[in-house]
Short mmCIF file of N, CA and C and ligand atoms in Angstrom, two decimals:
data_model
loop_
_atom_site.label_atom_id
_atom_site.label_comp_id
_atom_site.label_asym_id
_atom_site.label_seq_id
_atom_site.Cartn_x
_atom_site.Cartn_y
_atom_site.Cartn_z
N MET A 1 11.86 -33.47 -8.61
CA MET A 1 12.74 -32.66 -9.46
C MET A 1 14.18 -33.18 -9.37
N LYS A 2 14.67 -33.39 -8.12
CA LYS A 2 16.07 -33.78 -7.96
C LYS A 2 16.31 -35.15 -8.60
N TYR A 3 15.27 -36.02 -8.63
CA TYR A 3 15.44 -37.35 -9.22
C TYR A 3 15.59 -37.27 -10.72
N ILE A 4 14.94 -36.28 -11.30
CA ILE A 4 15.07 -36.09 -12.76
C ILE A 4 16.52 -35.71 -13.08
N PHE A 5 17.09 -34.77 -12.25
CA PHE A 5 18.47 -34.36 -12.47
C PHE A 5 19.43 -35.54 -12.33
N ILE A 6 19.21 -36.34 -11.29
CA ILE A 6 20.11 -37.46 -11.03
C ILE A 6 20.00 -38.50 -12.16
N SER A 7 18.78 -38.74 -12.61
CA SER A 7 18.56 -39.67 -13.72
C SER A 7 19.29 -39.17 -14.96
N LEU A 8 19.19 -37.85 -15.20
CA LEU A 8 19.85 -37.27 -16.37
C LEU A 8 21.36 -37.47 -16.29
N LEU A 9 21.89 -37.30 -15.08
CA LEU A 9 23.31 -37.48 -14.85
C LEU A 9 23.74 -38.91 -15.18
N PHE A 10 22.93 -39.85 -14.73
CA PHE A 10 23.20 -41.28 -14.99
C PHE A 10 23.16 -41.57 -16.49
N ILE A 11 22.14 -41.02 -17.13
CA ILE A 11 21.98 -41.26 -18.57
C ILE A 11 23.20 -40.69 -19.31
N THR A 12 23.64 -39.49 -18.88
CA THR A 12 24.81 -38.86 -19.51
C THR A 12 26.02 -39.76 -19.33
N CYS A 13 26.21 -40.28 -18.12
CA CYS A 13 27.34 -41.14 -17.81
C CYS A 13 27.33 -42.40 -18.66
N ILE A 14 26.14 -42.99 -18.74
CA ILE A 14 26.01 -44.23 -19.50
C ILE A 14 26.36 -43.96 -20.96
N SER A 15 25.89 -42.81 -21.48
CA SER A 15 26.17 -42.45 -22.87
C SER A 15 27.66 -42.25 -23.06
N VAL A 16 28.28 -41.51 -22.09
CA VAL A 16 29.72 -41.22 -22.18
C VAL A 16 30.50 -42.53 -22.13
N THR A 17 30.11 -43.43 -21.23
CA THR A 17 30.79 -44.72 -21.09
C THR A 17 30.66 -45.53 -22.37
N TYR A 18 29.45 -45.51 -22.95
CA TYR A 18 29.17 -46.28 -24.16
C TYR A 18 30.01 -45.76 -25.32
N VAL A 19 30.04 -44.44 -25.45
CA VAL A 19 30.71 -43.85 -26.61
C VAL A 19 32.24 -43.89 -26.44
N TYR A 20 32.73 -43.47 -25.22
CA TYR A 20 34.18 -43.31 -25.05
C TYR A 20 34.82 -44.43 -24.23
N GLY A 21 34.03 -45.29 -23.68
CA GLY A 21 34.57 -46.39 -22.90
C GLY A 21 35.18 -45.95 -21.57
N GLY A 22 34.98 -44.68 -21.14
CA GLY A 22 35.52 -44.22 -19.86
C GLY A 22 34.72 -44.79 -18.70
N ASP A 23 35.37 -45.22 -17.62
CA ASP A 23 34.59 -45.75 -16.51
C ASP A 23 34.76 -44.95 -15.23
N ASP A 24 35.61 -43.90 -15.25
CA ASP A 24 35.71 -43.08 -14.02
C ASP A 24 34.52 -42.14 -13.89
N CYS A 25 33.71 -42.12 -14.96
CA CYS A 25 32.49 -41.30 -14.91
C CYS A 25 31.63 -41.71 -13.73
N PHE A 26 31.47 -43.03 -13.55
CA PHE A 26 30.61 -43.51 -12.46
C PHE A 26 31.19 -43.18 -11.09
N ARG A 27 32.55 -43.12 -11.03
CA ARG A 27 33.17 -42.77 -9.75
C ARG A 27 32.86 -41.32 -9.38
N LYS A 28 32.74 -40.52 -10.40
CA LYS A 28 32.50 -39.10 -10.16
C LYS A 28 31.03 -38.81 -9.81
N ILE A 29 30.18 -39.80 -10.06
CA ILE A 29 28.75 -39.58 -9.84
C ILE A 29 28.45 -39.28 -8.38
N GLY A 30 29.11 -40.02 -7.48
CA GLY A 30 28.89 -39.82 -6.05
C GLY A 30 29.10 -38.37 -5.66
N LYS A 31 30.23 -37.82 -6.10
CA LYS A 31 30.58 -36.42 -5.81
C LYS A 31 29.58 -35.46 -6.45
N ALA A 32 29.31 -35.74 -7.73
CA ALA A 32 28.40 -34.87 -8.49
C ALA A 32 27.01 -34.87 -7.88
N LYS A 33 26.59 -36.06 -7.45
CA LYS A 33 25.24 -36.19 -6.86
C LYS A 33 25.15 -35.36 -5.59
N ALA A 34 26.20 -35.45 -4.73
CA ALA A 34 26.20 -34.69 -3.48
C ALA A 34 26.16 -33.19 -3.77
N ALA A 35 26.95 -32.77 -4.75
CA ALA A 35 27.00 -31.34 -5.09
C ALA A 35 25.65 -30.88 -5.62
N LEU A 36 25.04 -31.74 -6.43
CA LEU A 36 23.76 -31.40 -7.03
C LEU A 36 22.67 -31.28 -5.96
N LEU A 37 22.65 -32.25 -5.04
CA LEU A 37 21.64 -32.22 -3.98
C LEU A 37 21.79 -30.95 -3.13
N GLU A 38 23.05 -30.58 -2.88
CA GLU A 38 23.32 -29.38 -2.08
C GLU A 38 22.81 -28.14 -2.83
N ALA A 39 23.10 -28.12 -4.16
CA ALA A 39 22.67 -26.97 -4.97
C ALA A 39 21.15 -26.86 -5.00
N ILE A 40 20.49 -28.01 -5.13
CA ILE A 40 19.01 -28.01 -5.17
C ILE A 40 18.45 -27.51 -3.84
N ASP A 41 19.08 -27.98 -2.77
CA ASP A 41 18.65 -27.57 -1.43
C ASP A 41 18.79 -26.06 -1.26
N THR A 42 19.92 -25.52 -1.72
CA THR A 42 20.17 -24.08 -1.63
C THR A 42 19.12 -23.32 -2.44
N LEU A 43 18.85 -23.83 -3.65
CA LEU A 43 17.84 -23.18 -4.51
C LEU A 43 16.47 -23.17 -3.83
N GLN A 44 16.14 -24.30 -3.24
CA GLN A 44 14.81 -24.39 -2.59
C GLN A 44 14.71 -23.42 -1.42
N ARG A 45 15.84 -23.32 -0.65
CA ARG A 45 15.81 -22.38 0.49
C ARG A 45 15.72 -20.94 0.00
N THR A 46 16.45 -20.62 -1.06
CA THR A 46 16.43 -19.26 -1.62
C THR A 46 15.02 -18.93 -2.10
N ASN A 47 14.42 -19.91 -2.76
CA ASN A 47 13.08 -19.72 -3.29
C ASN A 47 12.06 -19.44 -2.18
N ARG A 48 12.21 -20.18 -1.08
CA ARG A 48 11.31 -19.96 0.06
C ARG A 48 11.49 -18.56 0.61
N LEU A 49 12.76 -18.13 0.74
CA LEU A 49 13.04 -16.80 1.27
C LEU A 49 12.46 -15.73 0.36
N LEU A 50 12.66 -15.92 -0.98
CA LEU A 50 12.13 -14.95 -1.93
C LEU A 50 10.62 -14.91 -1.84
N GLY A 51 10.02 -16.06 -1.67
CA GLY A 51 8.56 -16.15 -1.55
C GLY A 51 8.07 -15.35 -0.36
N GLU A 52 8.82 -15.46 0.75
CA GLU A 52 8.40 -14.74 1.97
C GLU A 52 8.54 -13.24 1.79
N THR A 53 9.74 -12.80 1.32
CA THR A 53 9.93 -11.35 1.21
C THR A 53 9.15 -10.81 0.01
N GLY A 54 8.97 -11.64 -1.03
CA GLY A 54 8.25 -11.20 -2.21
C GLY A 54 6.81 -10.85 -1.92
N SER A 55 6.22 -11.48 -0.90
CA SER A 55 4.82 -11.18 -0.60
C SER A 55 4.68 -9.98 0.34
N ALA A 56 5.80 -9.54 0.94
CA ALA A 56 5.73 -8.39 1.85
C ALA A 56 5.66 -7.11 1.01
N ILE A 57 5.05 -6.04 1.60
CA ILE A 57 4.93 -4.77 0.88
C ILE A 57 6.22 -3.98 1.09
N PRO A 58 6.83 -3.49 0.01
CA PRO A 58 8.08 -2.74 0.17
C PRO A 58 7.91 -1.55 1.12
N SER A 59 8.97 -1.22 1.86
CA SER A 59 8.86 -0.20 2.91
C SER A 59 8.72 1.22 2.37
N ASN A 60 8.88 1.41 1.04
CA ASN A 60 8.72 2.76 0.51
C ASN A 60 7.31 3.03 -0.02
N LYS A 61 6.38 2.11 0.22
CA LYS A 61 5.00 2.31 -0.25
C LYS A 61 4.20 3.08 0.79
N VAL A 62 3.37 4.01 0.32
CA VAL A 62 2.52 4.79 1.21
C VAL A 62 1.12 4.84 0.60
N ALA A 63 0.13 4.36 1.32
CA ALA A 63 -1.24 4.38 0.83
C ALA A 63 -2.20 4.23 2.00
N PHE A 64 -3.23 5.07 2.03
CA PHE A 64 -4.22 4.91 3.10
C PHE A 64 -5.63 5.12 2.55
N HIS A 65 -6.57 4.56 3.29
CA HIS A 65 -7.98 4.70 2.94
C HIS A 65 -8.74 4.56 4.26
N ALA A 66 -9.57 5.56 4.57
CA ALA A 66 -10.25 5.54 5.87
C ALA A 66 -11.68 6.04 5.72
N ARG A 67 -12.52 5.55 6.60
CA ARG A 67 -13.94 5.87 6.59
C ARG A 67 -14.30 6.66 7.85
N LEU A 68 -15.23 7.60 7.68
CA LEU A 68 -15.77 8.31 8.83
C LEU A 68 -16.97 7.50 9.32
N THR A 69 -16.99 7.07 10.57
CA THR A 69 -18.15 6.30 11.01
C THR A 69 -19.23 7.12 11.73
N PRO A 70 -18.86 8.06 12.62
CA PRO A 70 -19.96 8.80 13.26
C PRO A 70 -20.47 9.96 12.39
N TYR A 71 -21.67 10.44 12.67
CA TYR A 71 -22.13 11.71 12.12
C TYR A 71 -21.45 12.77 12.96
N VAL A 72 -20.89 13.80 12.33
CA VAL A 72 -20.19 14.81 13.11
C VAL A 72 -20.71 16.19 12.73
N THR A 73 -21.12 16.95 13.74
CA THR A 73 -21.51 18.34 13.49
C THR A 73 -20.25 19.18 13.65
N LEU A 74 -19.84 19.77 12.51
CA LEU A 74 -18.53 20.42 12.42
C LEU A 74 -18.62 21.91 12.69
N GLY A 75 -17.72 22.39 13.53
CA GLY A 75 -17.57 23.83 13.73
C GLY A 75 -16.59 24.36 12.70
N SER A 76 -16.38 25.67 12.68
CA SER A 76 -15.51 26.29 11.68
C SER A 76 -14.10 25.69 11.71
N ALA A 77 -13.63 25.24 10.54
CA ALA A 77 -12.27 24.71 10.36
C ALA A 77 -11.96 23.46 11.19
N GLN A 78 -13.00 22.83 11.69
CA GLN A 78 -12.78 21.60 12.48
C GLN A 78 -12.30 20.46 11.56
N THR A 79 -11.26 19.78 12.00
CA THR A 79 -10.72 18.65 11.21
C THR A 79 -11.70 17.49 11.23
N VAL A 80 -11.91 16.89 10.08
CA VAL A 80 -12.74 15.68 10.02
C VAL A 80 -11.80 14.49 10.29
N ILE A 81 -12.13 13.73 11.30
CA ILE A 81 -11.28 12.59 11.67
C ILE A 81 -11.91 11.30 11.14
N PHE A 82 -11.37 10.82 10.03
CA PHE A 82 -11.85 9.56 9.45
C PHE A 82 -11.28 8.47 10.35
N ASP A 83 -12.13 7.92 11.17
CA ASP A 83 -11.68 7.12 12.31
C ASP A 83 -11.47 5.65 12.02
N HIS A 84 -12.06 5.17 10.92
CA HIS A 84 -11.97 3.73 10.67
C HIS A 84 -11.01 3.46 9.52
N VAL A 85 -9.83 2.95 9.85
CA VAL A 85 -8.81 2.71 8.84
C VAL A 85 -9.10 1.41 8.09
N ILE A 86 -9.10 1.50 6.76
CA ILE A 86 -9.28 0.31 5.92
C ILE A 86 -7.91 -0.11 5.38
N THR A 87 -7.13 0.89 4.96
CA THR A 87 -5.76 0.65 4.47
C THR A 87 -4.86 1.68 5.12
N ASN A 88 -3.69 1.27 5.60
CA ASN A 88 -2.75 2.28 6.10
C ASN A 88 -1.33 1.76 5.94
N ILE A 89 -0.94 1.61 4.68
CA ILE A 89 0.40 1.09 4.37
C ILE A 89 1.39 2.23 4.58
N GLY A 90 2.38 1.98 5.41
CA GLY A 90 3.36 3.02 5.73
C GLY A 90 2.97 3.82 6.97
N LYS A 91 1.74 3.61 7.46
CA LYS A 91 1.25 4.24 8.71
C LYS A 91 1.43 5.77 8.72
N ALA A 92 1.20 6.42 7.59
CA ALA A 92 1.35 7.87 7.54
C ALA A 92 0.05 8.59 7.91
N TYR A 93 -1.07 7.86 7.89
CA TYR A 93 -2.35 8.45 8.29
C TYR A 93 -2.62 8.11 9.76
N ASN A 94 -3.06 9.12 10.50
CA ASN A 94 -3.37 8.92 11.91
C ASN A 94 -4.88 9.04 12.12
N GLN A 95 -5.52 7.94 12.48
CA GLN A 95 -6.99 7.92 12.61
C GLN A 95 -7.49 8.59 13.89
N HIS A 96 -6.57 9.03 14.75
CA HIS A 96 -6.98 9.74 15.97
C HIS A 96 -6.96 11.26 15.76
N THR A 97 -6.13 11.72 14.80
CA THR A 97 -6.06 13.17 14.54
C THR A 97 -6.63 13.54 13.17
N GLY A 98 -6.73 12.56 12.26
CA GLY A 98 -7.17 12.83 10.89
C GLY A 98 -6.06 13.37 10.01
N HIS A 99 -4.82 13.39 10.54
CA HIS A 99 -3.69 13.95 9.80
C HIS A 99 -2.98 12.89 8.97
N PHE A 100 -2.66 13.24 7.74
CA PHE A 100 -1.73 12.44 6.95
C PHE A 100 -0.41 13.22 6.96
N THR A 101 0.66 12.60 7.41
CA THR A 101 1.97 13.26 7.44
C THR A 101 2.89 12.60 6.43
N ALA A 102 3.34 13.37 5.43
CA ALA A 102 4.17 12.79 4.36
C ALA A 102 5.46 12.23 4.94
N PRO A 103 5.70 10.93 4.74
CA PRO A 103 6.94 10.34 5.27
C PRO A 103 8.14 10.58 4.38
N PHE A 104 7.88 10.93 3.11
CA PHE A 104 8.98 11.19 2.16
C PHE A 104 8.58 12.39 1.30
N ASN A 105 9.57 13.04 0.68
CA ASN A 105 9.27 14.02 -0.37
C ASN A 105 8.70 13.24 -1.54
N GLY A 106 7.69 13.79 -2.20
CA GLY A 106 7.17 13.08 -3.38
C GLY A 106 5.83 13.61 -3.83
N ILE A 107 5.34 13.03 -4.90
CA ILE A 107 4.04 13.43 -5.46
C ILE A 107 2.97 12.52 -4.85
N TYR A 108 1.98 13.14 -4.28
CA TYR A 108 0.91 12.40 -3.59
C TYR A 108 -0.44 12.71 -4.24
N VAL A 109 -1.31 11.73 -4.19
CA VAL A 109 -2.67 11.88 -4.70
C VAL A 109 -3.64 11.72 -3.52
N PHE A 110 -4.61 12.62 -3.42
CA PHE A 110 -5.60 12.53 -2.34
C PHE A 110 -7.01 12.63 -2.92
N ALA A 111 -7.92 11.99 -2.24
CA ALA A 111 -9.32 12.10 -2.63
C ALA A 111 -10.18 12.00 -1.38
N CYS A 112 -11.33 12.65 -1.45
CA CYS A 112 -12.28 12.56 -0.35
C CYS A 112 -13.68 12.56 -0.96
N THR A 113 -14.48 11.59 -0.60
CA THR A 113 -15.88 11.59 -1.01
C THR A 113 -16.70 11.70 0.27
N PHE A 114 -17.72 12.53 0.24
CA PHE A 114 -18.48 12.75 1.47
C PHE A 114 -19.94 13.05 1.18
N LEU A 115 -20.72 12.79 2.18
CA LEU A 115 -22.17 12.98 2.04
C LEU A 115 -22.63 13.95 3.12
N GLN A 116 -23.55 14.82 2.76
CA GLN A 116 -24.14 15.74 3.74
C GLN A 116 -25.37 15.06 4.36
N THR A 117 -25.84 15.63 5.43
CA THR A 117 -27.12 15.17 5.96
C THR A 117 -28.16 16.19 5.49
N ARG A 118 -29.40 15.78 5.42
CA ARG A 118 -30.45 16.68 4.92
C ARG A 118 -30.43 18.01 5.67
N GLY A 119 -30.57 19.08 4.92
CA GLY A 119 -30.71 20.38 5.59
C GLY A 119 -29.68 21.39 5.15
N THR A 120 -28.50 21.35 5.79
CA THR A 120 -27.58 22.47 5.60
C THR A 120 -26.59 22.28 4.45
N GLY A 121 -26.40 21.04 4.01
CA GLY A 121 -25.29 20.79 3.08
C GLY A 121 -24.01 20.80 3.91
N VAL A 122 -22.90 20.43 3.26
CA VAL A 122 -21.64 20.49 4.00
C VAL A 122 -20.52 20.93 3.06
N HIS A 123 -19.77 21.91 3.56
CA HIS A 123 -18.63 22.45 2.80
C HIS A 123 -17.35 21.94 3.46
N LEU A 124 -16.48 21.34 2.65
CA LEU A 124 -15.21 20.86 3.21
C LEU A 124 -14.04 21.45 2.42
N GLN A 125 -12.89 21.36 3.03
CA GLN A 125 -11.66 21.88 2.44
C GLN A 125 -10.55 20.86 2.72
N MET A 126 -9.70 20.64 1.71
CA MET A 126 -8.53 19.79 1.94
C MET A 126 -7.34 20.73 2.00
N VAL A 127 -6.53 20.56 3.03
CA VAL A 127 -5.40 21.49 3.20
C VAL A 127 -4.07 20.75 3.37
N ASN A 128 -3.02 21.45 2.89
CA ASN A 128 -1.64 21.04 3.16
C ASN A 128 -1.18 22.04 4.21
N ASN A 129 -1.00 21.60 5.42
CA ASN A 129 -0.86 22.50 6.56
C ASN A 129 -2.07 23.43 6.52
N SER A 130 -1.91 24.74 6.26
CA SER A 130 -3.17 25.49 6.22
C SER A 130 -3.48 26.03 4.85
N SER A 131 -2.71 25.61 3.81
CA SER A 131 -3.06 26.12 2.48
C SER A 131 -4.00 25.17 1.75
N GLU A 132 -5.03 25.77 1.15
CA GLU A 132 -6.07 24.98 0.49
C GLU A 132 -5.53 24.27 -0.75
N ILE A 133 -5.80 22.96 -0.85
CA ILE A 133 -5.41 22.24 -2.07
C ILE A 133 -6.65 21.68 -2.79
N SER A 134 -7.80 21.70 -2.12
CA SER A 134 -9.04 21.31 -2.78
C SER A 134 -10.21 21.73 -1.89
N LYS A 135 -11.38 21.84 -2.50
CA LYS A 135 -12.58 22.09 -1.69
C LYS A 135 -13.78 21.41 -2.34
N GLY A 136 -14.76 21.13 -1.52
CA GLY A 136 -15.92 20.41 -2.05
C GLY A 136 -17.18 20.76 -1.26
N TYR A 137 -18.30 20.53 -1.92
CA TYR A 137 -19.59 20.90 -1.33
C TYR A 137 -20.62 19.80 -1.61
N GLY A 138 -21.22 19.30 -0.56
CA GLY A 138 -22.37 18.42 -0.71
C GLY A 138 -23.57 19.32 -0.52
N THR A 139 -24.34 19.57 -1.59
CA THR A 139 -25.40 20.57 -1.51
C THR A 139 -26.53 20.09 -0.60
N SER A 140 -27.42 21.02 -0.28
CA SER A 140 -28.43 20.72 0.73
C SER A 140 -29.65 19.97 0.20
N GLY A 141 -29.56 19.43 -1.01
CA GLY A 141 -30.66 18.60 -1.52
C GLY A 141 -30.71 17.30 -0.73
N SER A 142 -31.51 16.36 -1.19
CA SER A 142 -31.56 15.13 -0.40
C SER A 142 -30.45 14.18 -0.85
N GLY A 143 -29.57 13.90 0.09
CA GLY A 143 -28.49 12.94 -0.16
C GLY A 143 -27.49 13.36 -1.23
N GLU A 144 -27.08 14.63 -1.21
CA GLU A 144 -26.10 15.07 -2.21
C GLU A 144 -24.68 14.85 -1.69
N ALA A 145 -23.86 14.30 -2.55
CA ALA A 145 -22.48 14.00 -2.16
C ALA A 145 -21.52 15.06 -2.68
N GLY A 146 -20.39 15.17 -2.05
CA GLY A 146 -19.33 16.07 -2.50
C GLY A 146 -18.05 15.28 -2.72
N VAL A 147 -17.16 15.86 -3.52
CA VAL A 147 -15.91 15.17 -3.87
C VAL A 147 -14.77 16.18 -3.84
N MET A 148 -13.61 15.76 -3.38
CA MET A 148 -12.41 16.59 -3.49
C MET A 148 -11.27 15.69 -3.97
N THR A 149 -10.43 16.23 -4.85
CA THR A 149 -9.22 15.49 -5.23
C THR A 149 -8.07 16.47 -5.30
N ALA A 150 -6.86 15.96 -5.15
CA ALA A 150 -5.67 16.80 -5.26
C ALA A 150 -4.48 15.95 -5.63
N VAL A 151 -3.59 16.53 -6.41
CA VAL A 151 -2.28 15.93 -6.69
C VAL A 151 -1.29 16.99 -6.28
N ILE A 152 -0.36 16.64 -5.41
CA ILE A 152 0.49 17.68 -4.83
C ILE A 152 1.87 17.13 -4.49
N TYR A 153 2.89 17.98 -4.71
CA TYR A 153 4.25 17.60 -4.29
C TYR A 153 4.40 17.99 -2.83
N LEU A 154 4.71 17.02 -1.99
CA LEU A 154 4.87 17.30 -0.56
C LEU A 154 6.31 17.06 -0.14
N GLN A 155 6.73 17.84 0.84
CA GLN A 155 8.02 17.59 1.48
C GLN A 155 7.74 16.71 2.69
N LYS A 156 8.72 15.92 3.05
CA LYS A 156 8.62 15.08 4.24
C LYS A 156 8.14 15.95 5.42
N GLY A 157 7.14 15.49 6.14
CA GLY A 157 6.64 16.22 7.31
C GLY A 157 5.44 17.12 7.03
N ASP A 158 5.14 17.42 5.76
CA ASP A 158 3.94 18.21 5.44
C ASP A 158 2.70 17.41 5.84
N VAL A 159 1.68 18.15 6.29
CA VAL A 159 0.47 17.49 6.80
C VAL A 159 -0.72 17.82 5.90
N VAL A 160 -1.40 16.78 5.44
CA VAL A 160 -2.62 16.97 4.65
C VAL A 160 -3.80 16.44 5.47
N LYS A 161 -4.88 17.21 5.50
CA LYS A 161 -6.07 16.78 6.23
C LYS A 161 -7.32 17.37 5.58
N VAL A 162 -8.45 16.89 6.01
CA VAL A 162 -9.74 17.40 5.54
C VAL A 162 -10.35 18.16 6.70
N ARG A 163 -10.85 19.34 6.42
CA ARG A 163 -11.48 20.10 7.50
C ARG A 163 -12.75 20.79 7.00
N HIS A 164 -13.52 21.24 7.96
CA HIS A 164 -14.74 21.99 7.64
C HIS A 164 -14.32 23.33 7.05
N TYR A 165 -15.06 23.78 6.03
CA TYR A 165 -14.69 25.04 5.39
C TYR A 165 -14.83 26.19 6.39
N PRO A 166 -13.79 26.99 6.57
CA PRO A 166 -13.87 28.06 7.59
C PRO A 166 -15.03 29.02 7.31
N GLY A 167 -15.73 29.39 8.36
CA GLY A 167 -16.78 30.41 8.28
C GLY A 167 -18.12 29.92 7.76
N LYS A 168 -18.36 28.63 7.74
CA LYS A 168 -19.64 28.11 7.23
C LYS A 168 -20.61 27.73 8.35
N GLY A 169 -20.32 28.16 9.54
CA GLY A 169 -21.23 27.86 10.66
C GLY A 169 -21.15 26.39 11.03
N SER A 170 -22.26 25.84 11.47
CA SER A 170 -22.18 24.44 11.86
C SER A 170 -22.94 23.58 10.85
N GLN A 171 -22.29 22.55 10.37
CA GLN A 171 -22.87 21.66 9.36
C GLN A 171 -22.53 20.22 9.73
N THR A 172 -23.41 19.31 9.34
CA THR A 172 -23.20 17.92 9.76
C THR A 172 -22.80 17.04 8.58
N ILE A 173 -21.75 16.30 8.79
CA ILE A 173 -21.28 15.35 7.77
C ILE A 173 -21.82 13.96 8.12
N HIS A 174 -22.17 13.24 7.08
CA HIS A 174 -22.82 11.93 7.21
C HIS A 174 -21.80 10.84 7.56
N GLY A 175 -22.04 10.14 8.64
CA GLY A 175 -21.20 8.99 8.98
C GLY A 175 -21.38 7.87 7.97
N HIS A 176 -20.43 6.98 7.90
CA HIS A 176 -20.43 5.77 7.06
C HIS A 176 -20.33 6.03 5.55
N TRP A 177 -20.73 7.20 5.09
CA TRP A 177 -20.74 7.48 3.65
C TRP A 177 -19.65 8.48 3.26
N SER A 178 -18.63 8.64 4.10
CA SER A 178 -17.57 9.61 3.81
C SER A 178 -16.21 8.95 3.98
N PHE A 179 -15.32 9.18 3.00
CA PHE A 179 -14.02 8.49 2.97
C PHE A 179 -12.90 9.47 2.62
N PHE A 180 -11.73 9.16 3.12
CA PHE A 180 -10.52 9.94 2.81
C PHE A 180 -9.44 8.95 2.36
N THR A 181 -8.81 9.26 1.23
CA THR A 181 -7.89 8.33 0.56
C THR A 181 -6.63 9.07 0.14
N GLY A 182 -5.49 8.44 0.16
CA GLY A 182 -4.29 9.07 -0.37
C GLY A 182 -3.20 8.06 -0.62
N TYR A 183 -2.32 8.40 -1.53
CA TYR A 183 -1.16 7.52 -1.77
C TYR A 183 -0.03 8.28 -2.43
N LEU A 184 1.16 7.74 -2.26
CA LEU A 184 2.36 8.27 -2.90
C LEU A 184 2.38 7.73 -4.32
N LEU A 185 2.51 8.65 -5.28
CA LEU A 185 2.46 8.24 -6.69
C LEU A 185 3.74 7.49 -7.07
C1 LIG B 201 2.71 22.48 1.76
O1 LIG B 201 2.82 23.08 3.04
C2 LIG B 201 4.15 23.43 3.40
C3 LIG B 201 4.09 23.92 4.82
O2 LIG B 201 3.17 24.95 4.97
C4 LIG B 201 4.69 24.44 2.43
O3 LIG B 201 6.03 24.75 2.75
C5 LIG B 201 4.63 23.88 1.03
O4 LIG B 201 5.02 24.87 0.10
C6 LIG B 201 3.24 23.43 0.71
N1 LIG B 201 3.26 22.79 -0.58
C7 LIG B 201 2.39 23.09 -1.53
C8 LIG B 201 2.63 22.44 -2.84
O5 LIG B 201 1.46 23.86 -1.35
C1 LIG B 202 2.70 21.74 9.24
O1 LIG B 202 1.78 21.25 10.21
C2 LIG B 202 2.34 20.34 11.11
C3 LIG B 202 1.24 19.79 11.96
O2 LIG B 202 0.30 20.74 12.31
C4 LIG B 202 3.45 21.04 11.90
O3 LIG B 202 4.04 20.11 12.78
C5 LIG B 202 4.49 21.57 10.94
O4 LIG B 202 5.46 22.31 11.64
C6 LIG B 202 3.86 22.44 9.90
N1 LIG B 202 4.86 22.79 8.92
C7 LIG B 202 5.03 24.04 8.50
C8 LIG B 202 6.13 24.22 7.53
O5 LIG B 202 4.34 24.96 8.85
#
């Protein structure tokens, strides 16, 4: 690339010399060439830096996706801890507690897909602190799945989690086939 620029500069000089008979053009080439090489070098370094930061995820992004791996027999209002993190941009989801804690005020989208084990079915509830924002039921047929979704404005520090529906006795949720997802809109 830099050779094309330098060649162009030479061609311009030759043209200027031919047309106007000026010869200090060639004296200026040395200076111009040095300035040009420096500018190209700066551009290349800037480009590398932009490339590095351009591929990083901006710090205001929040998105998580996690899978439940064990089968869990849930007691009343027990939190479902989706233990296997697939995505956790912004680290707002905690795979040890099952809590998503909003890092900023904003509109968030949540979803949960889950499978019951044969027999009892499974009732779940999605809550913001303790207020219900969604609920779902995987019926007791064979391999019936349940779904919950919510769109909600959260204040920084509000906690969203999935828990067993209060008062439903003990029910088992299927490992590997249950996921919890959320992101800042
Ligand atoms: C979420 O929970 C917090 C804390 O309980 C509450 O102040 C806020 O109003 C709730 N937001 C919604 C939209 O339910
Ligand atoms: C919401 O729940 C979290 C975690 O349980 C708690 O730290 C926070 O104080 C609660 N916020 C409100 C407004 O109740």
